[in-house]
Coordinates of C-alpha atoms and ligand atoms in Angstrom, one line a residue:
Chain A
M1 CA -14.2 -41.4 13.6
K2 CA -11.8 -44.3 14.1
V3 CA -10.8 -45.3 17.7
L4 CA -7.7 -47.2 18.6
V5 CA -7.7 -49.2 21.8
P6 CA -4.4 -50.8 23.0
V7 CA -5.1 -53.9 25.2
K8 CA -2.5 -55.7 27.3
R9 CA -2.6 -59.4 28.4
V10 CA -1.8 -59.6 32.1
L11 CA -2.0 -61.9 35.1
D12 CA -5.7 -62.1 36.1
Y13 CA -6.5 -59.6 38.9
N14 CA -7.9 -62.4 41.0
V15 CA -4.7 -64.4 41.0
K16 CA -2.2 -63.8 43.9
P17 CA 1.2 -63.1 42.2
R18 CA 4.0 -65.4 43.3
V19 CA 7.6 -64.3 43.1
K20 CA 9.8 -67.0 41.4
A21 CA 12.3 -68.7 43.7
D22 CA 15.2 -67.6 41.5
G23 CA 14.3 -63.9 42.0
T24 CA 14.0 -63.2 38.2
G25 CA 10.3 -62.2 38.2
V26 CA 6.7 -63.3 38.9
D27 CA 5.7 -66.8 38.0
L28 CA 3.4 -66.7 34.9
A29 CA 3.5 -70.4 34.1
N30 CA 0.1 -72.1 34.2
V31 CA -1.7 -69.1 35.8
K32 CA -4.8 -67.4 34.5
M33 CA -4.1 -64.5 32.2
S34 CA -6.7 -61.9 31.2
M35 CA -7.2 -58.5 29.6
N36 CA -5.9 -55.7 31.8
P37 CA -9.1 -54.6 33.7
F38 CA -8.6 -50.9 32.7
D39 CA -8.3 -52.0 29.0
E40 CA -11.7 -53.7 29.3
I41 CA -13.0 -50.3 30.4
S42 CA -11.4 -48.7 27.3
V43 CA -12.9 -51.2 24.9
E44 CA -16.3 -50.7 26.5
E45 CA -16.0 -46.9 26.2
A46 CA -15.1 -47.2 22.5
I47 CA -18.1 -49.5 21.9
R48 CA -20.4 -47.0 23.6
L49 CA -19.0 -44.2 21.3
K50 CA -19.8 -46.5 18.4
E51 CA -23.3 -47.2 19.7
K52 CA -23.8 -43.4 20.0
G53 CA -22.8 -43.0 16.4
V54 CA -19.6 -41.0 17.3
A55 CA -17.1 -43.8 16.5
T56 CA -17.3 -45.6 13.2
E57 CA -14.6 -48.3 13.7
I58 CA -12.8 -49.7 16.7
V59 CA -9.3 -51.2 16.1
V60 CA -7.7 -53.0 19.1
V61 CA -4.0 -53.6 19.3
S62 CA -1.8 -55.7 21.6
I63 CA 1.9 -56.0 21.9
G64 CA 3.1 -59.3 23.5
E65 CA 3.5 -63.0 22.9
A66 CA 1.4 -64.9 20.5
K67 CA -1.1 -65.7 23.2
A68 CA -2.1 -62.1 23.4
Q69 CA -4.4 -63.1 20.4
E70 CA -6.8 -64.4 23.0
T71 CA -7.0 -61.0 24.6
L72 CA -7.6 -59.4 21.2
R73 CA -10.4 -62.0 20.5
T74 CA -12.0 -61.0 23.8
A75 CA -12.0 -57.4 22.7
L76 CA -13.4 -58.4 19.3
A77 CA -16.1 -60.4 21.0
M78 CA -17.0 -57.4 23.2
G79 CA -17.6 -55.4 19.9
A80 CA -14.3 -54.2 18.5
D81 CA -14.1 -54.4 14.7
R82 CA -10.6 -55.6 14.0
A83 CA -7.3 -56.4 15.7
I84 CA -3.6 -56.0 15.3
L85 CA -1.1 -58.2 17.2
I86 CA 2.5 -57.0 17.4
T87 CA 4.3 -60.1 18.6
A88 CA 7.3 -59.5 20.9
E89 CA 9.0 -61.8 23.2
G90 CA 9.8 -60.8 26.8
E91 CA 8.8 -57.6 28.5
V92 CA 8.3 -54.5 26.3
E93 CA 8.6 -51.3 28.3
P94 CA 6.0 -48.5 28.2
L95 CA 8.3 -46.3 26.1
A96 CA 8.7 -49.0 23.4
V97 CA 5.0 -49.8 23.5
A98 CA 4.3 -46.1 23.0
K99 CA 6.7 -45.9 20.1
L100 CA 5.0 -48.9 18.5
L101 CA 1.6 -47.4 19.1
A102 CA 2.7 -44.1 17.5
K103 CA 3.5 -46.1 14.4
V104 CA 0.2 -47.8 14.4
V105 CA -1.5 -44.4 14.8
E106 CA 0.5 -43.2 11.8
A107 CA -0.8 -46.1 9.7
E108 CA -4.4 -46.0 11.0
S109 CA -5.0 -42.3 11.6
P110 CA -7.5 -42.7 14.5
E111 CA -8.9 -39.6 16.1
L112 CA -8.9 -41.0 19.6
V113 CA -6.7 -43.5 21.3
I114 CA -8.2 -44.9 24.6
L115 CA -5.7 -46.7 26.9
G116 CA -6.0 -48.0 30.4
K117 CA -4.5 -45.7 33.0
Q118 CA -2.3 -48.5 34.3
A119 CA -1.4 -52.1 33.6
I120 CA -1.9 -54.1 36.8
D121 CA 1.3 -56.1 36.3
D122 CA 4.0 -53.4 35.9
D123 CA 1.9 -50.7 37.5
S124 CA 3.7 -48.2 35.4
N125 CA 1.0 -45.7 34.5
Q126 CA 3.0 -44.3 31.6
T127 CA 2.1 -45.5 28.2
G128 CA -0.8 -43.1 27.4
Q129 CA 1.1 -40.1 28.5
M130 CA 4.2 -41.2 26.5
L131 CA 2.1 -41.7 23.4
G132 CA 0.7 -38.2 23.8
A133 CA 4.1 -36.8 23.9
L134 CA 5.4 -38.8 20.9
L135 CA 2.4 -37.7 18.8
G136 CA 2.1 -34.2 20.1
W137 CA -1.5 -34.8 21.1
G138 CA -3.4 -33.7 24.2
Q139 CA -4.1 -36.2 26.9
G140 CA -7.0 -36.8 29.3
T141 CA -5.7 -39.2 31.9
F142 CA -7.6 -41.1 34.6
A143 CA -11.0 -40.4 32.9
S144 CA -14.2 -41.0 34.7
K145 CA -16.3 -39.3 32.0
L146 CA -15.8 -38.7 28.2
E147 CA -17.8 -36.7 25.8
V148 CA -16.8 -36.3 22.2
A149 CA -18.3 -33.5 20.2
G150 CA -17.4 -30.7 17.7
G151 CA -13.8 -31.8 17.2
N152 CA -13.1 -31.9 21.0
A153 CA -13.0 -34.4 23.7
Q154 CA -14.2 -33.3 27.1
V155 CA -12.7 -35.5 29.8
T156 CA -13.5 -35.6 33.5
R157 CA -10.4 -36.8 35.4
E158 CA -10.1 -38.5 38.8
V159 CA -7.4 -36.4 40.5
D160 CA -6.1 -36.5 44.1
G161 CA -8.4 -33.8 45.4
G162 CA -11.5 -34.8 43.5
L163 CA -12.5 -34.3 39.8
E164 CA -11.1 -32.0 37.1
T165 CA -12.4 -31.5 33.6
V166 CA -10.3 -30.7 30.6
S167 CA -11.1 -30.1 26.9
L168 CA -8.8 -31.6 24.3
K169 CA -8.5 -30.9 20.7
L170 CA -8.9 -34.0 18.6
P171 CA -7.0 -36.2 17.8
A172 CA -6.3 -37.0 21.5
I173 CA -5.3 -39.6 24.0
V174 CA -7.6 -40.7 26.8
T175 CA -6.6 -43.1 29.7
T176 CA -9.4 -44.8 31.6
D177 CA -10.1 -44.9 35.3
L178 CA -12.3 -47.4 37.1
R179 CA -15.5 -45.3 37.3
L180 CA -15.7 -44.6 33.5
N181 CA -18.1 -47.5 32.9
E182 CA -18.8 -51.1 33.7
P183 CA -17.5 -53.3 30.9
R184 CA -20.0 -55.7 29.3
Y185 CA -19.4 -59.5 29.0
A186 CA -19.2 -60.9 25.5
S187 CA -22.2 -63.1 24.6
L188 CA -21.6 -66.6 23.2
P189 CA -22.8 -65.7 19.7
N190 CA -20.5 -62.7 19.8
I191 CA -17.6 -64.9 20.9
M192 CA -18.3 -67.1 17.9
K193 CA -18.5 -64.1 15.6
A194 CA -15.2 -62.7 16.9
K195 CA -13.4 -65.8 15.5
S196 CA -13.9 -64.5 12.0
K197 CA -13.1 -60.9 12.6
P198 CA -9.8 -59.8 11.0
L199 CA -6.6 -60.1 13.1
E200 CA -3.4 -58.8 11.5
Q201 CA 0.0 -60.0 12.8
K202 CA 3.0 -57.7 12.8
T203 CA 6.4 -57.5 14.5
P204 CA 8.3 -54.5 15.9
A205 CA 10.7 -54.8 13.0
D206 CA 7.8 -54.1 10.6
Y207 CA 7.5 -50.7 12.3
G208 CA 11.2 -50.2 12.6
V209 CA 11.0 -49.8 16.4
D210 CA 13.8 -50.8 18.7
T211 CA 12.2 -52.5 21.7
A212 CA 15.4 -53.1 23.7
P213 CA 14.7 -52.4 27.4
R214 CA 16.2 -49.4 29.0
L215 CA 15.8 -50.8 32.5
K216 CA 17.5 -53.9 33.6
T217 CA 15.7 -55.9 36.3
L218 CA 18.4 -57.0 38.7
K219 CA 16.1 -59.0 41.0
V220 CA 12.6 -59.4 42.1
T221 CA 11.8 -60.1 45.7
E222 CA 8.8 -60.7 48.0
P223 CA 7.8 -57.7 50.0
P224 CA 8.2 -58.1 53.8
V225 CA 5.3 -60.1 55.1
R226 CA 3.1 -58.7 57.8
Q227 CA 2.3 -61.0 60.7
A228 CA -1.3 -61.3 61.7
G229 CA -1.9 -59.8 65.1
V230 CA -4.4 -60.4 67.8
K231 CA -8.2 -60.5 67.8
V232 CA -9.8 -58.6 70.6
A233 CA -13.1 -59.8 72.1
D234 CA -15.0 -56.6 72.4
V235 CA -15.1 -52.8 72.0
D236 CA -13.7 -52.2 75.5
E237 CA -10.6 -54.1 74.6
L238 CA -10.3 -52.2 71.4
V239 CA -10.6 -48.9 73.2
A240 CA -7.8 -50.0 75.6
K241 CA -5.6 -50.8 72.6
L242 CA -6.3 -47.5 70.9
K243 CA -5.4 -45.7 74.2
A244 CA -2.2 -47.7 74.4
L245 CA -1.4 -46.6 70.8
G246 CA -1.9 -43.0 71.9
V247 CA -4.5 -42.2 69.3
A248 CA -7.4 -41.9 71.8
A249 CA -7.4 -40.0 75.1
Chain B
M1 CA 24.7 -35.0 39.7
S2 CA 22.0 -32.3 39.6
V3 CA 18.3 -33.1 40.1
L4 CA 15.2 -31.2 39.2
V5 CA 12.2 -31.8 41.4
L6 CA 8.7 -30.9 40.3
V7 CA 6.9 -29.0 43.2
E8 CA 3.3 -30.0 43.9
H9 CA 1.4 -26.9 44.8
D10 CA -1.8 -25.0 44.4
N11 CA -0.1 -21.7 43.4
A12 CA -0.4 -20.5 47.0
S13 CA 1.5 -23.1 48.9
V14 CA 3.6 -26.3 48.6
K15 CA 1.9 -29.6 49.1
D16 CA 3.4 -32.2 51.4
A17 CA 3.9 -34.7 48.6
T18 CA 6.8 -32.5 47.5
L19 CA 8.8 -33.2 50.6
A20 CA 9.3 -36.9 50.2
A21 CA 10.4 -36.3 46.6
V22 CA 13.0 -33.8 47.8
T23 CA 14.4 -36.4 50.1
A24 CA 14.6 -39.0 47.4
A25 CA 16.2 -36.5 45.0
G26 CA 18.7 -35.5 47.7
K27 CA 20.0 -39.1 47.5
L28 CA 21.0 -38.5 43.9
G29 CA 22.6 -35.0 44.0
E30 CA 22.0 -31.3 44.3
V31 CA 18.3 -30.5 44.3
H32 CA 16.6 -27.7 42.4
A33 CA 12.9 -27.3 42.6
L34 CA 10.6 -26.3 39.8
V35 CA 7.4 -24.4 40.5
A36 CA 5.3 -24.2 37.3
G37 CA 2.2 -22.2 37.9
Q38 CA 0.3 -19.0 37.6
G39 CA 0.6 -16.3 40.3
A40 CA 2.8 -18.9 42.1
Q41 CA 5.3 -16.6 43.8
A42 CA 4.0 -17.7 47.2
A43 CA 4.5 -21.4 46.3
A44 CA 8.0 -20.6 45.0
D45 CA 8.8 -18.9 48.3
G46 CA 7.5 -21.9 50.2
A47 CA 9.7 -24.2 48.0
A48 CA 12.7 -22.1 48.8
K49 CA 12.3 -22.8 52.5
I50 CA 12.4 -26.6 52.1
A51 CA 15.5 -28.0 53.7
G52 CA 17.8 -29.4 51.0
V53 CA 16.6 -27.3 48.1
A54 CA 19.5 -25.4 46.6
K55 CA 17.6 -23.3 44.1
V56 CA 14.0 -22.7 43.0
L57 CA 13.0 -22.2 39.4
L58 CA 9.7 -20.4 39.0
A59 CA 7.9 -20.6 35.6
D60 CA 4.9 -18.3 36.1
D61 CA 2.6 -18.2 33.1
A62 CA -1.2 -18.6 32.5
A63 CA -0.4 -21.8 30.6
Y64 CA 1.0 -23.5 33.7
G65 CA -1.8 -22.4 36.1
H66 CA -3.7 -25.7 35.9
A67 CA -0.6 -27.9 35.5
L68 CA -1.7 -29.1 32.0
A69 CA 0.8 -31.8 31.1
E70 CA 0.8 -30.7 27.4
N71 CA 2.2 -27.3 28.6
V72 CA 4.4 -28.3 31.6
A73 CA 6.2 -31.3 30.0
P74 CA 7.9 -29.3 27.2
L75 CA 9.0 -26.7 29.8
V76 CA 10.6 -29.5 31.9
A77 CA 12.1 -31.2 28.9
D78 CA 13.9 -28.0 27.9
L79 CA 15.1 -27.4 31.4
M80 CA 16.4 -30.9 31.6
A81 CA 19.3 -29.9 29.3
G82 CA 20.9 -28.8 32.6
Y83 CA 20.0 -31.8 34.8
D84 CA 20.7 -35.5 35.2
A85 CA 17.4 -36.5 36.8
F86 CA 13.8 -35.3 37.0
V87 CA 12.1 -36.4 40.2
V88 CA 8.3 -36.1 40.8
P89 CA 6.0 -37.1 43.6
A90 CA 3.8 -40.0 42.5
T91 CA 0.6 -37.9 42.8
S92 CA -2.1 -37.8 40.1
N93 CA -0.4 -34.6 38.9
G94 CA 3.1 -36.1 38.9
K95 CA 1.8 -39.3 37.1
N96 CA 0.2 -37.1 34.5
I97 CA 3.2 -35.1 33.7
A98 CA 6.3 -37.3 34.2
P99 CA 5.8 -39.9 31.5
R100 CA 5.3 -37.1 29.0
V101 CA 8.6 -35.6 30.0
A102 CA 10.3 -39.1 29.8
A103 CA 9.0 -39.6 26.2
L104 CA 10.2 -36.1 25.2
L105 CA 13.7 -37.0 26.5
D106 CA 13.5 -40.5 25.0
V107 CA 14.1 -42.2 28.4
A108 CA 12.3 -44.8 30.4
Q109 CA 10.4 -43.7 33.5
I110 CA 11.0 -45.4 36.8
S111 CA 7.6 -45.3 38.5
D112 CA 6.8 -45.1 42.2
I113 CA 10.3 -45.8 43.6
L114 CA 10.6 -47.2 47.1
S115 CA 14.3 -46.6 47.5
V116 CA 17.4 -45.2 45.8
E117 CA 20.0 -48.0 45.8
S118 CA 22.6 -46.0 43.8
A119 CA 22.7 -43.3 41.1
D120 CA 21.1 -45.6 38.5
T121 CA 19.5 -48.4 40.6
F122 CA 16.1 -48.2 42.4
T123 CA 13.5 -50.5 43.9
R124 CA 9.8 -50.2 42.9
P125 CA 6.7 -52.2 43.5
I126 CA 5.1 -54.3 40.8
Y127 CA 1.9 -56.5 40.8
A128 CA 0.1 -54.3 43.4
G129 CA 3.2 -54.5 45.7
N130 CA 3.2 -58.3 45.7
A131 CA 6.7 -58.1 44.3
I132 CA 9.5 -55.6 44.6
A133 CA 11.7 -55.1 41.6
T134 CA 15.3 -53.8 41.7
V135 CA 15.9 -52.0 38.4
Q136 CA 18.9 -50.4 36.9
S137 CA 18.5 -47.6 34.3
S138 CA 20.9 -47.3 31.3
D139 CA 19.5 -44.0 30.3
A140 CA 21.6 -40.9 30.5
K141 CA 18.9 -39.0 32.2
K142 CA 16.5 -40.4 34.8
V143 CA 12.8 -39.7 35.1
I144 CA 11.5 -40.9 38.4
T145 CA 8.2 -40.8 40.3
V146 CA 8.5 -41.2 44.1
R147 CA 6.1 -43.1 46.4
G148 CA 5.5 -40.6 49.2
T149 CA 5.2 -43.2 52.0
A150 CA 8.6 -44.7 51.2
F151 CA 10.7 -41.6 52.1
E152 CA 11.0 -39.4 55.1
K153 CA 9.6 -35.9 54.4
A154 CA 12.2 -33.2 54.1
A155 CA 11.8 -30.4 56.6
A156 CA 9.4 -27.8 55.1
T157 CA 11.4 -24.9 56.7
G158 CA 15.0 -24.1 57.3
G159 CA 16.2 -23.7 53.7
S160 CA 16.7 -20.3 52.0
A161 CA 17.2 -21.0 48.3
A162 CA 17.2 -18.3 45.7
V163 CA 14.2 -18.1 43.4
E164 CA 15.0 -17.6 39.7
A165 CA 12.4 -16.9 37.0
V166 CA 12.4 -19.2 34.0
S167 CA 10.1 -19.4 31.0
G168 CA 9.0 -21.9 28.5
K169 CA 7.0 -22.2 25.3
G170 CA 3.7 -21.6 27.2
D171 CA 0.5 -22.9 25.8
A172 CA 0.9 -25.9 23.4
G173 CA -2.7 -25.3 22.2
L174 CA -3.7 -28.9 22.7
S175 CA -5.8 -28.7 25.8
S176 CA -7.6 -26.4 28.1
F177 CA -8.9 -26.4 31.7
V178 CA -12.6 -26.5 32.0
G179 CA -13.3 -26.8 35.7
A180 CA -12.7 -28.8 38.9
E181 CA -14.7 -30.1 41.8
I182 CA -12.2 -30.2 44.6
A183 CA -13.7 -31.2 47.9
K184 CA -12.9 -29.0 50.8
S185 CA -12.5 -30.8 54.0
E186 CA -11.6 -29.9 57.6
R187 CA -10.0 -33.3 57.9
P188 CA -6.4 -34.1 57.4
E189 CA -5.3 -35.1 53.9
L190 CA -5.4 -38.9 53.3
T191 CA -1.8 -39.2 52.2
S192 CA -0.3 -37.3 55.2
A193 CA -2.8 -38.2 57.9
K194 CA -1.6 -40.0 61.1
V195 CA -4.8 -41.9 61.5
I196 CA -7.2 -43.1 58.8
V197 CA -10.6 -44.6 59.1
S198 CA -11.7 -46.4 55.9
G199 CA -15.1 -47.9 55.0
G200 CA -16.0 -50.6 52.6
R201 CA -18.9 -52.0 50.7
A202 CA -20.4 -53.2 54.0
L203 CA -21.4 -49.6 54.8
G204 CA -24.3 -50.1 52.4
S205 CA -25.1 -46.5 51.5
S206 CA -23.7 -43.0 51.4
E207 CA -25.8 -42.0 54.4
Q208 CA -24.7 -44.9 56.5
F209 CA -21.1 -44.4 55.4
H210 CA -21.2 -40.8 56.7
A211 CA -23.3 -41.7 59.8
V212 CA -20.9 -44.5 60.9
I213 CA -17.4 -43.6 59.6
D214 CA -17.4 -39.8 60.1
P215 CA -18.1 -39.6 63.8
L216 CA -15.3 -42.2 64.5
A217 CA -12.9 -40.3 62.3
D218 CA -13.8 -37.0 64.1
K219 CA -13.1 -38.7 67.5
L220 CA -9.7 -39.9 66.2
G221 CA -8.8 -36.7 64.3
A222 CA -8.5 -39.0 61.3
A223 CA -8.8 -38.8 57.5
V224 CA -11.5 -40.8 55.8
G225 CA -10.7 -43.4 53.2
A226 CA -12.6 -46.0 51.3
S227 CA -12.3 -49.2 49.3
R228 CA -13.0 -49.3 45.6
A229 CA -16.3 -51.0 46.1
A230 CA -17.5 -48.2 48.4
V231 CA -16.4 -45.6 45.9
D232 CA -17.9 -47.4 42.9
A233 CA -21.2 -47.7 44.8
G234 CA -21.2 -44.0 45.4
Y235 CA -20.8 -44.2 49.2
A236 CA -17.7 -42.1 49.1
P237 CA -16.0 -39.8 46.5
N238 CA -13.3 -41.0 44.2
D239 CA -10.4 -39.3 45.9
Y240 CA -11.1 -41.4 49.1
Q241 CA -10.0 -44.7 47.3
V242 CA -7.1 -46.4 48.9
G243 CA -5.3 -49.1 47.0
Q244 CA -3.2 -50.2 44.0
T245 CA -5.0 -47.9 41.7
G246 CA -6.0 -45.3 44.3
K247 CA -4.0 -43.6 47.0
I248 CA -1.1 -45.2 48.8
V249 CA -1.1 -44.5 52.5
A250 CA 1.0 -45.4 55.5
P251 CA -0.5 -43.8 58.6
E252 CA 0.3 -44.6 62.2
V253 CA -3.1 -46.3 62.5
Y254 CA -5.4 -47.5 59.8
V255 CA -8.8 -48.6 60.7
A256 CA -10.5 -50.8 58.1
V257 CA -14.3 -51.0 58.6
G258 CA -16.3 -53.6 56.6
I259 CA -13.4 -54.0 54.1
S260 CA -12.5 -57.6 53.0
G261 CA -8.9 -57.0 52.3
A262 CA -8.5 -57.7 48.5
I263 CA -4.9 -57.5 47.3
Q264 CA -5.7 -54.3 45.4
H265 CA -6.8 -52.7 48.7
L266 CA -3.9 -54.1 50.7
A267 CA -1.5 -52.6 48.1
G268 CA -2.5 -49.2 49.3
M269 CA -2.4 -49.6 53.1
K270 CA -0.3 -52.5 54.2
D271 CA 2.6 -50.3 55.1
S272 CA 0.6 -48.7 57.8
K273 CA 2.2 -48.9 61.2
T274 CA -0.8 -50.4 63.0
I275 CA -3.8 -51.9 61.2
I276 CA -7.1 -52.4 62.9
A277 CA -9.9 -54.4 61.2
I278 CA -13.5 -54.6 62.0
N279 CA -15.3 -57.2 60.0
K280 CA -18.1 -59.7 60.7
D281 CA -16.3 -62.5 58.8
E282 CA -13.6 -63.9 60.9
D283 CA -11.9 -65.4 57.8
A284 CA -11.8 -62.1 55.9
P285 CA -8.3 -61.6 54.4
I286 CA -7.9 -58.2 56.1
F287 CA -7.3 -60.1 59.4
Q288 CA -4.1 -61.6 57.9
V289 CA -2.5 -58.2 57.9
A290 CA -4.3 -56.6 60.8
D291 CA -2.5 -56.1 64.1
I292 CA -5.8 -55.8 66.0
G293 CA -9.0 -57.4 64.8
L294 CA -12.5 -57.3 66.1
V295 CA -15.0 -59.7 64.6
G296 CA -18.6 -58.5 64.5
D297 CA -21.3 -56.2 63.1
L298 CA -19.8 -52.8 62.3
F299 CA -23.2 -51.1 62.7
K300 CA -23.1 -52.2 66.4
I301 CA -19.3 -52.0 67.0
V302 CA -18.4 -48.7 65.4
P303 CA -21.1 -46.5 67.1
E304 CA -20.2 -48.2 70.5
L305 CA -16.5 -47.5 69.9
T306 CA -17.2 -43.9 68.9
G307 CA -19.3 -43.5 72.1
K308 CA -16.6 -44.9 74.3
L309 CA -13.7 -42.8 73.0
Ligands
FAD401 C1 -8.1 -53.1 38.2 C2 -8.6 -53.1 39.6 C3 -8.2 -52.2 40.5 C4 -8.6 -52.1 41.8 N1 -8.1 -51.2 42.6 C5 -8.6 -51.1 43.9 C6 -8.1 -50.1 44.8 O1 -7.3 -49.3 44.4 N2 -8.6 -50.1 46.1 C7 -9.5 -51.0 46.5 O2 -10.0 -51.0 47.6 N3 -10.0 -52.0 45.7 C8 -9.5 -52.0 44.4 N4 -10.0 -53.0 43.5 C9 -11.2 -53.8 44.0 C10 -10.8 -55.0 44.9 O3 -10.5 -56.1 44.1 C11 -12.1 -55.4 45.8 O4 -13.2 -55.6 44.9 C12 -12.5 -54.3 46.7 O5 -11.4 -53.8 47.5 C13 -13.5 -54.8 47.7 O6 -14.0 -53.8 48.5 P1 -14.6 -54.1 49.9 O7 -13.6 -54.8 50.8 O8 -15.2 -52.8 50.4 O9 -15.9 -55.0 49.6 P2 -16.1 -56.6 49.8 O10 -15.0 -57.4 49.3 O11 -17.5 -56.9 49.3 O12 -16.0 -56.7 51.4 C14 -17.0 -56.3 52.2 C15 -16.6 -56.8 53.6 O13 -17.5 -56.3 54.6 C16 -17.8 -57.4 55.5 N5 -19.1 -57.0 56.1 C17 -20.3 -57.1 55.5 N6 -21.3 -56.6 56.3 C18 -20.7 -56.3 57.5 C19 -21.1 -55.8 58.7 N7 -22.4 -55.5 59.0 N8 -20.2 -55.6 59.7 C20 -18.9 -55.9 59.5 N9 -18.4 -56.4 58.4 C21 -19.3 -56.6 57.4 C22 -17.7 -58.6 54.7 O14 -17.4 -59.7 55.6 C23 -16.6 -58.4 53.7 O15 -15.4 -58.8 54.2 C24 -9.5 -53.1 42.2 C25 -10.0 -54.1 41.4 C26 -9.5 -54.1 40.1 C27 -10.0 -55.2 39.2
AMP402 N1 2.0 -54.6 25.7 C1 1.0 -53.8 25.6 N2 0.1 -54.0 24.6 C2 -1.0 -53.2 24.4 N3 -1.3 -52.1 25.2 C3 -0.4 -51.9 26.2 C4 0.7 -52.7 26.4 N4 1.4 -52.1 27.5 C5 0.7 -51.1 27.9 N5 -0.4 -50.9 27.1 C6 -1.5 -49.9 27.3 O1 -1.0 -48.9 28.1 C7 -1.8 -48.8 29.3 C8 -1.0 -48.4 30.5 O2 0.0 -49.4 30.8 P1 1.3 -49.0 31.7 O3 1.8 -47.7 31.2 O4 2.2 -50.2 31.4 O5 0.8 -49.0 33.1 C9 -2.5 -50.2 29.4 O6 -3.7 -50.1 30.1 C10 -2.7 -50.5 27.9 O7 -3.8 -49.8 27.4

């Protein structure tokens, strides 16, 4: 079984985002970029499926600028087999990403596509579900457990009230949540090996997909800043404050 | 403009998250509410009472009983022939279904809106709420998820909309519901609680989490939340997680106990009215957003606080 894992290059989660002074977006010049953390979890899950003998090949794909190659190499170093880079300038919205991924699925025929539940830059939480709709496949979103057997994927999902389990007919879409696994680090020898793994370069035009945005960003602003308040010296003072707030009798 | 709102419910009653979505939808046009469920007449009757809802559509079918996105999305996409916008609360259920609808309609989704600026322009948080984008949609139909803390709740009673039965294609045959572990709690729900007490990694174990956090929450009539670190370590269940990738909350009072204040956590709670932080590190970032801070050992402070309330 082939597994497709889309990975996005995003601002590293440890970096505090800064809004550009001209209000056109967040400053991405000279800041650390990394693989979207949820996508690391997806890559890890695919590798575990391969180690269990369920998956036979892991293909990673990224849509973005040429530097997204680095992100793909990271995934290859973790254990993916080959990579596809679809180069596109500027922001590609989830709908367009999903359309490109649908074309990759058509060409590659994977039985499972594992995406992150959310990219930590746009915080959209859309792409996997959109891909499910375009392909007419079932979706197991926000997965904290995945079992593949007998032509089905059983997915335990993190939902608002707790956990829910669904069974999906393969081929299917899974989107990963934080508790699914803990991603491995790539070892130095594997980083070296990844350099010679195949990485194919494509463009949206190769797939005949229009990536023109449907949403126009009029401006990007800083949220209102909260002022730091006061420190109290002891519990008695805190109790007095809580009483003043009316939350304690 | 006419707007279809997806009602969040458990077949028996309407969940609070629906009410903020109705308010947001009301800024766009006439609001109709869709209850997709199984044996969901009671939920439909509840939706009909929401102030501002002009009509309720009830799709009652075994295929919709567990809100499987594969079954609900085509139903919505068909109904959207008669609407200009589809508005959904940004709950785990809403996030699961809405993008599938958007793709079926070939439109972009506008996630987690904070405000309606005009019929086609909205604000939404990006980068864990460290930036707010104003976006304008060029699509003929809008698909929108609504951040519950950003809009007033519509009144749950006062309306008297008619309920009309609708039907869709039913089971798409792609997925099935296997089971759920939904925690039952006497405490208020996190996303609608007036007071929240949240614990972090510092609690050290599930036993200590419950022994320290629960009694304080009981005293304050509060819901209990947690940081990702506390959930990952198994001190608290997944549905307690507050943050960028967990729940977004904005209670009157948020008490952060042994939580450092990473941007991903702040993203979920920094719109709380009053933030109280208890942390032994006086330089912890949580103090930069806290209205009231107390520096010290939580294992000493919290039991003393609980005792004195
Ligand atoms: C993709 C991604 C998504 C994420 N999403 C979320 C999210 O939604 N929500 C979230 O919360 N996090 C999220 N995180 C994790 C986030 O980055 C932090 O790691 C996490 O919030 C830290 O949790 P914490 O504050 O409990 O632990 P720590 O950062 O370890 O802080 C523990 C704090 O407790 C204090 N302390 C220790 N002992 C005591 C004591 N005895 N008394 C008093 N204070 C004490 C310490 O001074 C410290 O400040 C996400 C991370 C990633 C990468
Ligand atoms: N440009 C991209 N390239 C590759 N994968 C992407 C891209 N954008 C989104 N994805 C995938 O879709 C998931 C959800 O992203 P989003 O819907 O933008 O929150 C990510 O975790 C990735 O798996």
